[in-house]
Amino acid sequence: MASTNYVVPGQMRHLRACMVCSIVQQQSKFMRDGCPNCESFLELANHDESVRECTSQVYEGLITLADPQTSWVARWQRLDKYVPGVYAVKVMGILPDEILQQMEDNGIRYVPRDGSAQEEDT
């Protein structure tokens, strides 16, 4: 199964992780296509400043998911509703207040991917 959401080896220094869903892609892919899970509200495509504000170069661990709907790892990491691809275990960074407000206004509950949220908060 071929997918365009997998990371090419050797491109690690150009990678960024979405602070909302934790998918890891090249910065140029975020710029060109946006986030495959969050584009409807983050609108990253063709917005360099938004890509810098809503993605991070600082993340820990990588998980490759071929079938998120059936993976127990995907359920554990709250990734089971997302597209197949490479995801970070933790993503460091703080989303801008206006993005958090926009998510709240659209009924999207933000759970930080940096490990700061406790499980009972989710």
Coordinates of C-alpha atoms in Angstrom, one line a residue:
M1 CA 0.0 0.0 0.0
A2 CA 1.5 3.3 -1.1
S3 CA 0.9 6.5 0.9
T4 CA 2.2 10.0 0.6
N5 CA 2.2 10.4 4.4
Y6 CA 5.3 8.4 5.1
V7 CA 8.7 10.0 5.8
V8 CA 11.5 9.5 3.4
P9 CA 14.7 8.4 5.2
G10 CA 17.4 11.1 5.0
Q11 CA 15.0 14.0 5.3
M12 CA 14.9 14.0 9.1
R13 CA 16.3 17.6 9.6
H14 CA 13.4 19.0 7.5
L15 CA 10.7 17.3 9.5
R16 CA 8.0 19.0 11.7
A17 CA 5.2 17.6 13.7
C18 CA 1.6 19.0 13.9
M19 CA 0.9 20.2 17.4
V20 CA -2.7 19.1 17.2
C21 CA -2.6 15.6 15.7
S22 CA 1.2 14.9 15.9
I23 CA 1.7 13.7 12.2
V24 CA 5.3 14.2 11.1
Q25 CA 6.0 15.5 7.6
Q26 CA 8.5 17.6 5.8
Q27 CA 8.0 21.4 6.3
S28 CA 7.6 21.7 2.5
K29 CA 4.7 19.1 2.6
F30 CA 2.9 21.1 5.3
M31 CA 3.4 24.2 3.2
R32 CA 2.1 22.6 0.0
D33 CA -0.7 20.3 1.3
G34 CA -1.3 21.4 4.9
C35 CA -2.0 18.8 7.6
P36 CA -4.0 15.8 6.3
N37 CA -5.9 15.6 9.6
C38 CA -6.3 19.2 10.7
E39 CA -6.3 21.3 7.5
S40 CA -10.0 22.1 7.8
F41 CA -9.4 24.3 10.8
L42 CA -5.6 25.0 10.8
E43 CA -5.4 26.0 7.2
L44 CA -1.6 25.5 6.9
A45 CA -1.3 25.1 3.2
N46 CA 0.5 28.0 1.6
H47 CA 0.8 29.8 5.0
D48 CA 4.4 29.8 6.1
E49 CA 3.7 31.6 9.4
S50 CA 0.9 29.2 10.3
V51 CA 3.1 26.2 9.6
R52 CA 5.8 27.6 11.9
E53 CA 3.2 28.4 14.6
C54 CA 1.2 25.1 14.5
T55 CA 4.0 22.6 13.9
S56 CA 7.2 21.9 15.8
Q57 CA 10.7 20.6 15.1
V58 CA 10.9 19.4 18.7
Y59 CA 9.2 16.0 19.2
E60 CA 10.0 12.6 20.7
G61 CA 9.6 9.2 19.3
L62 CA 8.0 8.1 16.0
I63 CA 5.1 5.7 15.4
T64 CA 4.4 4.5 11.9
L65 CA 0.7 3.6 11.4
A66 CA -0.5 1.7 8.4
D67 CA -4.0 1.0 9.7
P68 CA -4.9 3.4 12.5
Q69 CA -8.4 2.2 12.9
T70 CA -7.3 -1.3 14.0
S71 CA -4.1 -0.5 15.8
W72 CA -4.0 -0.6 19.6
V73 CA -1.1 1.8 19.6
A74 CA -3.2 4.3 17.6
R75 CA -6.0 4.0 20.1
W76 CA -3.5 4.4 23.0
Q77 CA -2.0 7.5 21.4
R78 CA -5.5 8.9 20.3
L79 CA -4.5 8.5 16.6
D80 CA -7.1 6.0 15.5
K81 CA -9.3 8.6 13.7
Y82 CA -6.4 9.9 11.6
V83 CA -4.8 9.0 8.3
P84 CA -2.0 6.4 8.0
G85 CA 1.4 7.9 8.3
V86 CA 4.2 8.7 10.8
Y87 CA 3.3 10.3 14.1
A88 CA 5.3 11.7 17.0
V89 CA 4.8 10.3 20.5
K90 CA 5.2 13.7 22.0
V91 CA 5.2 17.2 20.3
M92 CA 6.6 20.2 22.2
G93 CA 5.2 23.6 21.6
I94 CA 2.3 25.9 22.4
L95 CA -0.4 26.7 19.9
P96 CA -1.3 30.4 19.4
D97 CA -4.3 31.6 21.5
E98 CA -6.3 32.5 18.3
I99 CA -5.9 28.9 17.1
L100 CA -7.0 27.5 20.4
Q101 CA -10.0 29.8 20.4
Q102 CA -10.9 28.9 16.8
M103 CA -10.8 25.2 17.7
E104 CA -13.0 25.8 20.8
D105 CA -15.5 27.8 18.6
N106 CA -15.7 24.8 16.2
G107 CA -16.3 22.3 19.0
I108 CA -12.8 20.7 18.7
R109 CA -11.3 19.7 22.0
Y110 CA -7.5 20.3 22.1
V111 CA -5.4 17.9 24.0
P112 CA -1.7 18.9 24.1
R113 CA 0.6 16.3 22.6
D114 CA 3.5 17.2 24.9
G115 CA 2.4 14.9 27.8
S116 CA 1.2 17.8 29.9
A117 CA -2.5 16.7 29.9
Q118 CA -3.5 14.0 32.3
E119 CA -5.4 11.0 31.0
E120 CA -8.5 11.9 33.1
D121 CA -8.6 15.3 31.4
T122 CA -9.1 13.7 28.0

